[in-house]
Amino acid sequence: MAVLTPRIVIVRRETDLDRVRATHASMATARFVLERRGLSLEAVEAEHAAFTEVLRRVRAAIPADWRQAMLMRAEVERFVFGPEDVVVAVGQDGLVANVAKYLTGQTVVGIDPRPGRNAGVLVRFRVEAAKEAIAAAAAGRLTLEARTMAEARLESGERLTALNEIYLGHRTHQSARYRIAFEGASERQSSSGLIVATGTGATGWASSIARATGRRLDLAPTDPKLQFLVREAWASPSTGADLVAGTVTRAPVTITSEMDEEGTIFADGIESDRLAFPWGRIATVAVAEQRLMLGVG
């Protein structure tokens, strides 16, 4: 029986030049528009060239007889990943978060194309280390970090997973009405919505909310727990502002929508990838079974 060679799936985002080409009929038009905004087409082209060179070097680091696939971020949700695929994300940390929800245990190698300009929390490798990291991942020798993810599940069975956080509220971020239940307590609330964050997301949106509310975040990326934070809960005769934070371990946090058709649930800041959450829908948010298997060295 023939043994299949490893498959390396490279994932990237559009560059600014890609977006310029898709938006404008000609480069002359693009130059005119950019210059009116105080931007330089030459600078956009230079950044694109530098990124393209990083992609070339990543592809060159893959043995010639191995299988390869190249995906844009927007294509990931339609791609069928194999269980033995090695996913190489070339871009910012957020790209890894965008990809994580579509994986089921595949190793992810994050390549930072612009060291010093990205935080590098999830894209741990420079392009110079790509060959060694990809080979180690394919051989099962790469050190991995199993990062906790969150899952929102509706009573209908629809589900959404996140590496950073899940947002539940109104699509326009205006007042969201719902009932929250957690560990035997419940409360009807009107707020700017709530998020349920992982340890990975604790340094992002959750950190901002925690600072504004004086809450303490006690989460590490591999901790099997989540924290929920309610944004600007409004106390009134019919709504409360007491059940505004909690740590989710075994028992989920349950949200029952009292919103109109604009009620929504989305993950990792991608509002287009959402679950409808109108009146009467019930969502439970808990620690997901799946983990992001992140290569760290």
Short mmCIF file of C-alpha atoms in Angstrom, two decimals, residues 55-291:
data_model
loop_
_atom_site.label_atom_id
_atom_site.label_comp_id
_atom_site.label_asym_id
_atom_site.label_seq_id
_atom_site.Cartn_x
_atom_site.Cartn_y
_atom_site.Cartn_z
CA LEU A 55 5.49 32.93 1.15
CA ARG A 56 8.05 31.85 -1.45
CA ARG A 57 10.53 30.92 1.27
CA VAL A 58 7.89 29.00 3.22
CA ARG A 59 6.96 26.99 0.13
CA ALA A 60 10.63 26.38 -0.63
CA ALA A 61 11.04 24.97 2.90
CA ILE A 62 8.58 22.16 2.10
CA PRO A 63 10.14 19.06 0.50
CA ALA A 64 9.42 18.91 -3.22
CA ASP A 65 7.66 15.52 -3.01
CA TRP A 66 5.26 16.62 -0.25
CA ARG A 67 1.74 17.76 -1.06
CA GLN A 68 0.88 21.43 -0.71
CA ALA A 69 -2.27 23.55 -0.65
CA MET A 70 -2.53 27.33 -0.49
CA LEU A 71 -5.66 28.98 0.96
CA MET A 72 -6.82 32.53 1.45
CA ARG A 73 -8.47 33.18 4.82
CA ALA A 74 -11.91 33.41 3.19
CA GLU A 75 -11.52 29.91 1.71
CA VAL A 76 -10.77 28.13 4.99
CA GLU A 77 -14.39 27.51 6.00
CA ARG A 78 -15.01 25.58 2.75
CA PHE A 79 -11.80 23.56 2.83
CA VAL A 80 -11.79 19.95 4.02
CA PHE A 81 -8.79 19.45 6.29
CA GLY A 82 -7.37 15.96 6.64
CA PRO A 83 -6.53 14.60 10.10
CA GLU A 84 -2.81 14.47 9.32
CA ASP A 85 -2.53 17.89 7.67
CA VAL A 86 -0.01 20.38 9.00
CA VAL A 87 -1.44 23.89 8.83
CA VAL A 88 1.03 26.72 8.27
CA ALA A 89 -0.50 30.14 8.98
CA VAL A 90 1.55 32.99 7.52
CA GLY A 91 0.44 36.30 8.95
CA GLN A 92 -0.62 38.00 12.16
CA ASP A 93 -1.73 36.26 15.34
CA GLY A 94 -5.36 36.85 14.41
CA LEU A 95 -5.03 34.59 11.38
CA VAL A 96 -4.35 31.61 13.66
CA ALA A 97 -7.48 32.43 15.66
CA ASN A 98 -9.50 32.65 12.44
CA VAL A 99 -8.31 29.21 11.33
CA ALA A 100 -8.53 27.41 14.69
CA LYS A 101 -12.32 26.98 14.68
CA TYR A 102 -12.18 24.90 11.48
CA LEU A 103 -9.60 22.42 12.76
CA THR A 104 -9.95 19.18 14.68
CA GLY A 105 -6.56 18.65 16.25
CA GLN A 106 -4.26 19.39 13.30
CA THR A 107 -0.92 20.95 14.21
CA VAL A 108 -0.64 24.66 13.44
CA VAL A 109 2.70 26.29 12.69
CA GLY A 110 2.45 30.09 12.79
CA ILE A 111 4.97 32.00 10.67
CA ASP A 112 5.45 35.69 11.50
CA PRO A 113 6.18 37.57 8.25
CA ARG A 114 6.93 40.83 10.05
CA PRO A 115 8.81 40.16 13.30
CA GLY A 116 8.66 43.09 15.64
CA ARG A 117 5.40 44.41 14.18
CA ASN A 118 3.22 41.48 15.28
CA ALA A 119 2.82 40.42 18.90
CA GLY A 120 3.94 36.92 17.92
CA VAL A 121 1.80 35.17 20.55
CA LEU A 122 0.41 32.63 18.08
CA VAL A 123 2.82 33.02 15.16
CA ARG A 124 5.88 31.75 16.99
CA PHE A 125 8.29 31.12 14.12
CA ARG A 126 10.26 33.33 11.78
CA VAL A 127 10.57 32.30 8.17
CA GLU A 128 14.18 31.23 8.77
CA ALA A 129 12.88 28.47 11.07
CA ALA A 130 10.09 27.32 8.73
CA LYS A 131 11.90 24.29 7.28
CA GLU A 132 12.80 22.82 10.65
CA ALA A 133 9.40 23.59 12.20
CA ILE A 134 7.39 22.11 9.32
CA ALA A 135 9.54 18.96 9.25
CA ALA A 136 9.19 18.52 13.02
CA ALA A 137 5.42 19.04 12.84
CA ALA A 138 5.01 16.47 10.08
CA ALA A 139 7.11 13.95 12.04
CA GLY A 140 5.20 14.57 15.29
CA ARG A 141 8.29 15.98 16.98
CA LEU A 142 7.22 19.60 17.34
CA THR A 143 6.44 20.80 20.85
CA LEU A 144 2.75 21.67 21.00
CA GLU A 145 0.62 23.84 23.24
CA ALA A 146 -2.99 22.67 23.58
CA ARG A 147 -4.90 25.94 23.80
CA THR A 148 -8.40 25.95 25.26
CA MET A 149 -11.30 26.98 23.03
CA ALA A 150 -14.88 28.05 23.79
CA GLU A 151 -18.06 26.69 22.26
CA ALA A 152 -21.51 28.27 22.00
CA ARG A 153 -24.31 25.82 21.30
CA LEU A 154 -27.96 26.62 20.59
CA GLU A 155 -30.84 24.41 21.65
CA SER A 156 -31.26 23.58 17.95
CA GLY A 157 -27.78 22.01 17.87
CA GLU A 158 -26.07 24.82 15.93
CA ARG A 159 -22.64 25.58 17.32
CA LEU A 160 -19.79 28.05 17.05
CA THR A 161 -16.27 27.76 18.46
CA ALA A 162 -13.69 30.41 19.30
CA LEU A 163 -10.05 30.64 20.27
CA ASN A 164 -10.32 34.11 21.84
CA GLU A 165 -13.89 34.87 22.82
CA ILE A 166 -17.57 34.47 21.98
CA TYR A 167 -19.82 37.52 21.92
CA LEU A 168 -23.56 37.34 22.63
CA GLY A 169 -25.68 40.43 22.16
CA HIS A 170 -27.17 42.80 19.61
CA ARG A 171 -25.61 43.04 16.13
CA THR A 172 -25.33 46.83 16.42
CA HIS A 173 -23.93 46.61 19.97
CA GLN A 174 -26.88 48.59 21.30
CA SER A 175 -28.85 47.39 24.31
CA ALA A 176 -29.13 43.61 24.41
CA ARG A 177 -31.87 41.99 26.49
CA TYR A 178 -31.60 38.42 27.74
CA ARG A 179 -31.69 36.21 30.80
CA ILE A 180 -28.38 34.86 32.08
CA ALA A 181 -28.13 31.74 34.26
CA PHE A 182 -25.00 30.41 35.91
CA GLU A 183 -24.37 28.00 38.80
CA GLY A 184 -27.91 28.20 40.15
CA ALA A 185 -28.26 31.98 39.88
CA SER A 186 -30.14 33.82 37.15
CA GLU A 187 -30.86 37.39 36.21
CA ARG A 188 -32.66 39.30 33.50
CA GLN A 189 -30.28 41.87 32.05
CA SER A 190 -30.04 44.79 29.67
CA SER A 191 -26.45 45.43 28.64
CA SER A 192 -24.08 46.02 25.75
CA GLY A 193 -23.82 42.24 25.46
CA LEU A 194 -21.38 39.85 27.03
CA ILE A 195 -18.31 37.92 26.04
CA VAL A 196 -17.03 34.54 27.18
CA ALA A 197 -13.24 34.52 26.93
CA THR A 198 -10.51 31.89 26.86
CA GLY A 199 -7.01 32.27 28.22
CA THR A 200 -5.80 33.15 24.74
CA GLY A 201 -8.39 35.91 24.52
CA ALA A 202 -7.64 37.21 28.01
CA THR A 203 -5.10 39.68 26.62
CA GLY A 204 -7.52 41.11 24.04
CA TRP A 205 -11.13 42.27 24.26
CA ALA A 206 -11.59 40.61 27.66
CA SER A 207 -8.66 42.58 29.06
CA SER A 208 -10.25 45.83 27.95
CA ILE A 209 -13.57 44.95 29.58
CA ALA A 210 -11.83 43.76 32.75
CA ARG A 211 -9.96 47.06 33.09
CA ALA A 212 -13.16 49.05 32.57
CA THR A 213 -15.08 47.03 35.17
CA GLY A 214 -12.30 46.42 37.69
CA ARG A 215 -12.52 42.66 37.20
CA ARG A 216 -9.54 40.33 37.51
CA LEU A 217 -8.86 37.83 34.77
CA ASP A 218 -7.43 34.54 35.99
CA LEU A 219 -6.87 32.57 32.79
CA ALA A 220 -3.92 30.94 31.08
CA PRO A 221 -4.12 29.74 27.44
CA THR A 222 -4.12 26.05 28.38
CA ASP A 223 -6.41 26.33 31.42
CA PRO A 224 -9.61 24.28 30.88
CA LYS A 225 -11.83 27.18 31.87
CA LEU A 226 -13.42 30.36 30.54
CA GLN A 227 -14.55 33.65 32.02
CA PHE A 228 -17.68 35.57 31.11
CA LEU A 229 -17.88 39.35 31.39
CA VAL A 230 -21.02 41.45 30.93
CA ARG A 231 -20.57 44.83 29.28
CA GLU A 232 -22.30 47.80 30.94
CA ALA A 233 -25.18 46.01 32.64
CA TRP A 234 -28.03 48.40 33.45
CA ALA A 235 -29.89 48.01 36.74
CA SER A 236 -33.58 48.91 36.51
CA PRO A 237 -36.88 47.74 38.04
CA SER A 238 -36.94 44.88 35.52
CA THR A 239 -33.22 44.17 34.97
CA GLY A 240 -30.26 43.51 37.25
CA ALA A 241 -26.52 44.08 37.29
CA ASP A 242 -25.24 41.52 39.77
CA LEU A 243 -24.46 38.41 37.69
CA VAL A 244 -21.86 40.16 35.53
CA ALA A 245 -18.78 37.91 35.74
CA GLY A 246 -17.92 34.31 36.43
CA THR A 247 -15.53 31.46 35.75
CA VAL A 248 -16.87 28.66 33.57
CA THR A 249 -15.41 25.23 34.29
CA ARG A 250 -17.75 22.23 34.28
CA ALA A 251 -21.10 24.03 34.21
CA PRO A 252 -21.85 26.28 31.21
CA VAL A 253 -23.23 29.79 31.28
CA THR A 254 -26.72 29.87 29.73
CA ILE A 255 -28.19 32.85 27.89
CA THR A 256 -31.84 33.08 26.81
CA SER A 257 -32.41 35.79 24.21
CA GLU A 258 -35.08 38.46 24.61
CA MET A 259 -33.90 40.35 21.53
CA ASP A 260 -35.37 40.87 18.09
CA GLU A 261 -33.96 39.44 14.87
CA GLU A 262 -30.76 41.44 15.41
CA GLY A 263 -29.68 39.22 18.29
CA THR A 264 -26.40 37.54 17.38
CA ILE A 265 -23.56 35.30 18.50
CA PHE A 266 -20.16 35.57 16.85
CA ALA A 267 -16.63 34.41 17.58
CA ASP A 268 -13.17 35.97 17.50
CA GLY A 269 -14.42 39.28 16.16
CA ILE A 270 -15.74 37.90 12.87
CA GLU A 271 -19.30 39.22 12.80
CA SER A 272 -20.08 37.63 9.44
CA ASP A 273 -19.57 34.13 10.87
CA ARG A 274 -22.50 34.16 13.25
CA LEU A 275 -25.45 32.38 14.79
CA ALA A 276 -28.83 34.10 14.75
CA PHE A 277 -29.97 34.74 18.33
CA PRO A 278 -33.53 36.17 18.30
CA TRP A 279 -36.13 36.02 21.07
CA GLY A 280 -36.53 32.65 22.76
CA ARG A 281 -33.30 31.06 21.53
CA ILE A 282 -31.18 29.49 24.25
CA ALA A 283 -27.38 29.40 24.07
CA THR A 284 -25.00 27.55 26.36
CA VAL A 285 -21.33 28.49 26.35
CA ALA A 286 -18.78 26.05 27.71
CA VAL A 287 -15.24 24.83 27.28
CA ALA A 288 -15.00 23.19 23.84
CA GLU A 289 -13.80 19.64 23.39
CA GLN A 290 -11.49 20.71 20.57
CA ARG A 291 -8.18 22.44 21.26
#
